Amino acid sequence: MSDWGIALIAAGSAIAGSVVTGWYARGAGIRQAAAARHAGDRQADALLESVRMTLRAESGHREFALRRQTYAEFLGAAEARILTERNGRGQADDDVLLQRALSGVLLEGPPDAAAAAQHLVDCLRRHERPDELNRAKLAFLSVAQECFRWPLGGVIARDRGSG
């Protein structure tokens, strides 16, 4: 065999080896790219879920704070009216403030807190005895405090009927 024949066989072997190696390298590269894409998708999904959880928690905290403020305003207005019942001196707008505060509790809920607030206002409007007013106020306080004892998510979920 001549030198040219050996050179052609060596070149053909090198080309065939390169094609086979390239084919396997291409397959491995495709699998590696798919795995990287899948890992990136999982990482993006985890990041999105983390952002969603943070937003839900912030929303829950805002809702919790708003409810607490609403209940406190109602209690303040009810206390002013109870004081007026005791000493006969009050402000001209006490009834308006109480009604506005009651509306806030009715909107914020939950239903048991709204019912307790409505009962207290009804007792005030009927000019019930001081011990009955105190019982109605304590009943509202008990319901309100129970709402705030639940874990934050439980309060919100329970109010929306899923907890």
XYZ file of C-alpha atoms in Angstrom:
163
model
C 0.000 0.000 0.000
C 1.300 3.368 -0.903
C 1.740 6.382 1.287
C -1.248 7.993 -0.385
C -3.508 5.079 0.512
C -2.399 5.130 4.131
C -2.950 8.842 4.308
C -6.461 8.479 2.838
C -7.366 5.732 5.304
C -6.019 7.792 8.228
C -7.931 10.880 7.054
C -11.137 8.847 6.564
C -10.751 7.337 10.036
C -10.214 10.785 11.541
C -13.285 12.169 9.767
C -15.439 9.170 10.783
C -14.224 9.454 14.390
C -14.975 13.170 14.411
C -18.504 12.587 13.031
C -19.262 9.876 15.619
C -17.770 11.931 18.477
C -19.613 15.050 17.275
C -22.909 13.110 17.101
C -22.576 11.923 20.689
C -21.392 15.363 21.866
C -24.395 16.959 20.127
C -26.791 14.549 21.893
C -25.124 15.222 25.249
C -25.286 18.974 24.623
C -29.001 18.799 23.792
C -29.684 16.801 26.970
C -27.583 19.222 29.003
C -29.416 22.240 27.534
C -32.796 20.632 28.282
C -31.728 19.919 31.868
C -30.494 23.492 32.296
C -33.756 24.849 30.845
C -35.770 22.628 33.200
C -33.674 23.720 36.195
C -34.133 27.351 35.183
C -37.900 26.854 34.927
C -38.005 25.295 38.408
C -35.924 28.155 39.782
C -38.219 30.745 38.165
C -41.308 28.944 39.524
C -39.803 28.920 43.012
C -39.035 32.629 42.777
C -42.572 33.416 41.586
C -44.093 31.382 44.419
C -41.871 33.192 46.912
C -43.062 36.548 45.561
C -46.704 35.383 45.705
C -46.297 34.250 49.309
C -44.715 37.576 50.266
C -47.536 39.523 48.615
C -50.192 37.362 50.318
C -48.524 37.879 53.689
C -48.299 41.652 53.178
C -51.927 41.775 52.096
C -52.899 39.742 55.150
C -51.001 42.080 57.450
C -52.697 45.110 55.905
C -56.101 43.460 56.282
C -55.304 42.525 59.881
C -54.235 46.107 60.698
C -57.313 47.576 59.016
C -59.615 45.266 60.959
C -57.863 46.090 64.223
C -58.182 49.826 63.518
C -61.870 49.419 62.596
C -62.613 47.521 65.806
C -60.712 50.085 67.881
C -62.665 52.948 66.304
C -65.911 51.149 67.055
C -64.907 50.553 70.660
C -63.927 54.197 71.050
C -67.272 55.385 69.671
C -69.167 52.864 71.826
C -67.241 53.935 74.937
C -68.131 57.569 74.239
C -71.818 56.632 74.002
C -71.624 54.478 77.152
C -70.073 57.415 78.997
C -72.883 59.633 77.709
C -75.396 57.087 79.034
C -73.726 57.219 82.458
C -73.333 60.951 82.928
C -75.773 62.394 80.409
C -73.122 64.557 78.743
C -71.881 63.798 75.290
C -70.897 65.303 71.986
C -73.464 66.161 69.355
C -71.870 63.824 66.807
C -71.465 60.771 69.088
C -74.353 58.961 67.380
C -72.967 59.695 63.921
C -69.508 58.451 64.908
C -70.988 55.311 66.452
C -73.039 54.568 63.329
C -70.010 55.153 61.078
C -67.865 52.893 63.254
C -70.581 50.218 63.261
C -70.700 50.371 59.466
C -66.964 49.699 59.380
C -67.344 46.621 61.593
C -70.271 45.396 59.489
C -68.120 45.695 56.368
C -64.990 44.155 57.871
C -66.773 41.264 59.594
C -66.657 38.449 60.341
C -70.380 37.888 60.934
C -70.028 37.100 64.649
C -68.116 40.352 65.256
C -70.668 42.309 63.231
C -73.514 40.735 65.222
C -71.841 41.539 68.547
C -71.239 45.141 67.469
C -74.831 45.490 66.283
C -76.079 44.101 69.621
C -74.013 46.664 71.539
C -75.395 49.511 69.407
C -78.935 48.164 69.863
C -78.415 48.112 73.647
C -77.223 51.727 73.526
C -80.217 52.790 71.451
C -82.598 51.077 73.897
C -80.799 52.791 76.807
C -80.183 49.449 78.525
C -78.917 49.274 82.101
C -75.156 49.776 82.634
C -74.587 46.087 83.444
C -76.276 45.054 80.168
C -74.193 47.596 78.236
C -71.068 46.242 79.876
C -72.030 42.640 78.962
C -72.652 43.683 75.352
C -69.309 45.504 75.213
C -67.483 42.520 76.717
C -69.193 40.190 74.242
C -67.921 42.320 71.350
C -64.438 42.453 72.879
C -64.408 38.685 73.264
C -65.365 38.126 69.625
C -62.865 40.741 68.421
C -60.050 39.238 70.475
C -60.889 35.787 69.177
C -60.531 37.082 65.636
C -57.020 38.271 66.445
C -55.979 35.059 68.218
C -56.201 32.997 65.062
C -53.065 32.810 62.942
C -53.256 35.626 60.434
C -53.974 33.391 57.494
C -56.643 31.566 59.503
C -58.536 34.772 60.182
C -58.601 35.706 56.538
C -59.356 32.210 55.307
C -62.075 31.707 57.914
C -63.751 34.994 56.949
C -63.833 33.990 53.318
C -65.444 30.659 54.147
C -62.454 28.397 53.516
C -61.171 27.871 57.030
